[in-house]
Each structure stands twice: as structure tokens, then as C-alpha cells.
């Protein structure tokens, strides 16, 4: 799927919505209200539909996702292999996952991923810079970066709720985990809604507006503090992207 997406990205003049659709001959792009759905690809009528009511960055990812559906349907060998290996609901889940992989590969080319990781490593700052440069959500960048991270690492996007942002200045704010992801092989997770302690590097990055890089811990909801090297980077608005690298995870698991 990555190969299909990479080859497609070489055929289009750019990665904006207008340019992305140009690689599909005869396919029309339409924006319209779609309720709960973000988008759809209708091969019979040669059209990709995008929900006009969602955020622009979500629209762009959805377009890349639906383009990936079109690429997958045109690749008989890959499609046949998938249908041979899966069926029913599991088949649909695998197809959706593959199209998410394709979308991420379209919007975040390997050349960009390499540039960001060479400059900033596999860190919370890389996550923020990747989202900014590719013009994708932090969640999209997180999953793409986590998938390619070679060392045991947990990533999070933490934020203050919109309601708390709108409260009067000086009101107490609750910085909490919104999204998490992990590199291959890491079984630990930090659940969305987990509150970040005020003395944690993530909280200090939000308060000061500066990147924090130091030996610290993962603030699990249970209260357990697992040692990890933390890089916390203040991102858009009231958000912080962070990485937790477990240098001794192999020893602990072994």
C-alpha cells in the first residue's frame, strides 16, 4: 500500500486537494454535507465525496484515504491477496487500515519523514514538526511516526479542553492525554483522559512554551511512574506533543 501511495504521489503536481485528485483519471471530487461520514469513494459513478462540514485538515486526510481506496481497487493482485487472507468484518477493518496507511504515505512522503527524523530524532518535537510541515492533524502524524520508530517509544498528544481554554484567565486547567500511539512491539499504553501532573515535563512545556527534554516518567492513570526519557514540545494552541523513550525496555521485558 505504501508503494502504491508513493508511486501515486510522484504522478501528482502537489499535495493540496486540487492536485491530489489529478492523479485519478475521470474521478470527480465533490464536497457536500455527509452527517457522521467523513467521505466516500463511489467507483460506479467515478466520484469521491468529502464531508464539507469537517475541518480542512480532516478533509485532506479523508481525500487521501479515499484515493487509497481507488488505488487498492485498481490493484488486482493486492486486492486478491487481501480477500484470500481475510473475510467479513475483519476484511473491512484491514482495508480501512491499509487505506489509512496509504493516506499517511501520500501526505507524509518518506523523504519528509526522513528529513524530520534526521533533524529531531524520534521525538515529540518531530511529531509536531511533521504535522505542521505535512499540514495534517497531530493524530495522523503520530500514527505514521510511531509505525516507523525503531526504538521502544510511546507518543502522546496532550491538550487542555476547549471549554477550559474559553474560561476566564487564571482558572485551573486540566492537561490530559488526547491521543497515544506506540512503536512496534511496545505493549504499554497511556489512556486518553489521563491527567498530566503539574510537575511533569509535558505540563512545564505547556506553561513555559519551551521544549522539555529530560529523564522523567510515564504518568499512567494508575499512579505508576514508569521511567522514560521525555521530549515534550508545545504545539498548536493548548497542545503538547510528547515522546517517552524506554532505553531499558528490552531488559525489563526480558
PDB file of N, CA, C and O in Angstrom, residues 15-16 33 43 46-47 62 67 102 128 150 161 226 230 238 249:
ATOM      1  N   UNK A  15       0.460  18.342  -3.172  1.00  0.00           N
ATOM      2  CA  UNK A  15      -0.269  17.581  -2.160  1.00  0.00           C
ATOM      3  C   UNK A  15      -1.473  18.344  -1.615  1.00  0.00           C
ATOM      4  O   UNK A  15      -2.049  17.949  -0.608  1.00  0.00           O
ATOM      5  N   UNK A  16      -1.865  19.440  -2.263  1.00  0.00           N
ATOM      6  CA  UNK A  16      -3.126  20.095  -1.926  1.00  0.00           C
ATOM      7  C   UNK A  16      -4.265  19.294  -2.532  1.00  0.00           C
ATOM      8  O   UNK A  16      -4.052  18.421  -3.396  1.00  0.00           O
ATOM      9  N   UNK A  33     -22.441  18.109   2.630  1.00  0.00           N
ATOM     10  CA  UNK A  33     -22.704  17.621   3.992  1.00  0.00           C
ATOM     11  C   UNK A  33     -22.963  16.123   3.970  1.00  0.00           C
ATOM     12  O   UNK A  33     -23.728  15.630   3.142  1.00  0.00           O
ATOM     13  N   UNK A  43     -16.914   4.109  -6.975  1.00  0.00           N
ATOM     14  CA  UNK A  43     -16.288   3.765  -8.259  1.00  0.00           C
ATOM     15  C   UNK A  43     -17.284   3.664  -9.405  1.00  0.00           C
ATOM     16  O   UNK A  43     -16.912   3.880 -10.563  1.00  0.00           O
ATOM     17  N   UNK A  46     -17.770   7.216 -10.411  1.00  0.00           N
ATOM     18  CA  UNK A  46     -16.489   7.903 -10.609  1.00  0.00           C
ATOM     19  C   UNK A  46     -16.425   9.211  -9.834  1.00  0.00           C
ATOM     20  O   UNK A  46     -16.124  10.283 -10.388  1.00  0.00           O
ATOM     21  N   UNK A  47     -16.694   9.130  -8.542  1.00  0.00           N
ATOM     22  CA  UNK A  47     -16.703  10.333  -7.728  1.00  0.00           C
ATOM     23  C   UNK A  47     -16.178  10.039  -6.320  1.00  0.00           C
ATOM     24  O   UNK A  47     -16.401   8.943  -5.781  1.00  0.00           O
ATOM     25  N   UNK A  62      -9.047  12.697   4.566  1.00  0.00           N
ATOM     26  CA  UNK A  62     -10.115  11.853   4.028  1.00  0.00           C
ATOM     27  C   UNK A  62      -9.951  11.683   2.530  1.00  0.00           C
ATOM     28  O   UNK A  62     -10.144  10.586   1.987  1.00  0.00           O
ATOM     29  N   UNK A  67      -8.629   8.242  -1.998  1.00  0.00           N
ATOM     30  CA  UNK A  67      -7.740   7.969  -3.133  1.00  0.00           C
ATOM     31  C   UNK A  67      -7.072   6.613  -2.950  1.00  0.00           C
ATOM     32  O   UNK A  67      -6.918   5.840  -3.911  1.00  0.00           O
ATOM     33  N   UNK A 102      -2.068   4.221   3.366  1.00  0.00           N
ATOM     34  CA  UNK A 102      -1.892   4.887   2.087  1.00  0.00           C
ATOM     35  C   UNK A 102      -2.036   6.388   2.204  1.00  0.00           C
ATOM     36  O   UNK A 102      -1.250   7.150   1.623  1.00  0.00           O
ATOM     37  N   UNK A 128       5.364  17.106  16.231  1.00  0.00           N
ATOM     38  CA  UNK A 128       4.773  18.427  15.978  1.00  0.00           C
ATOM     39  C   UNK A 128       5.226  18.994  14.636  1.00  0.00           C
ATOM     40  O   UNK A 128       4.415  19.548  13.871  1.00  0.00           O
ATOM     41  N   UNK A 150      12.173   3.078  15.416  1.00  0.00           N
ATOM     42  CA  UNK A 150      12.889   1.816  15.657  1.00  0.00           C
ATOM     43  C   UNK A 150      13.052   1.461  17.131  1.00  0.00           C
ATOM     44  O   UNK A 150      13.108   0.279  17.474  1.00  0.00           O
ATOM     45  N   UNK A 161      -8.828  21.072  27.431  1.00  0.00           N
ATOM     46  CA  UNK A 161     -10.120  21.023  26.755  1.00  0.00           C
ATOM     47  C   UNK A 161     -10.534  22.398  26.260  1.00  0.00           C
ATOM     48  O   UNK A 161     -10.135  23.433  26.803  1.00  0.00           O
ATOM     49  N   UNK A 226       6.503   5.042  35.285  1.00  0.00           N
ATOM     50  CA  UNK A 226       7.496   4.218  34.598  1.00  0.00           C
ATOM     51  C   UNK A 226       8.598   5.110  34.027  1.00  0.00           C
ATOM     52  O   UNK A 226       8.329   6.045  33.276  1.00  0.00           O
ATOM     53  N   UNK A 230      11.802  11.765  28.266  1.00  0.00           N
ATOM     54  CA  UNK A 230      10.662  12.513  27.743  1.00  0.00           C
ATOM     55  C   UNK A 230      11.136  13.711  26.928  1.00  0.00           C
ATOM     56  O   UNK A 230      12.015  14.464  27.358  1.00  0.00           O
ATOM     57  N   UNK A 238      -3.244  25.029  22.730  1.00  0.00           N
ATOM     58  CA  UNK A 238      -3.105  24.488  24.077  1.00  0.00           C
ATOM     59  C   UNK A 238      -2.705  23.013  24.031  1.00  0.00           C
ATOM     60  O   UNK A 238      -3.159  22.219  24.838  1.00  0.00           O
ATOM     61  N   UNK A 249      13.830  -0.933  28.003  1.00  0.00           N
ATOM     62  CA  UNK A 249      12.608  -1.737  27.910  1.00  0.00           C
ATOM     63  C   UNK A 249      12.919  -3.199  27.590  1.00  0.00           C
ATOM     64  O   UNK A 249      12.301  -4.106  28.128  1.00  0.00           O
TER      65      UNK A 249
END
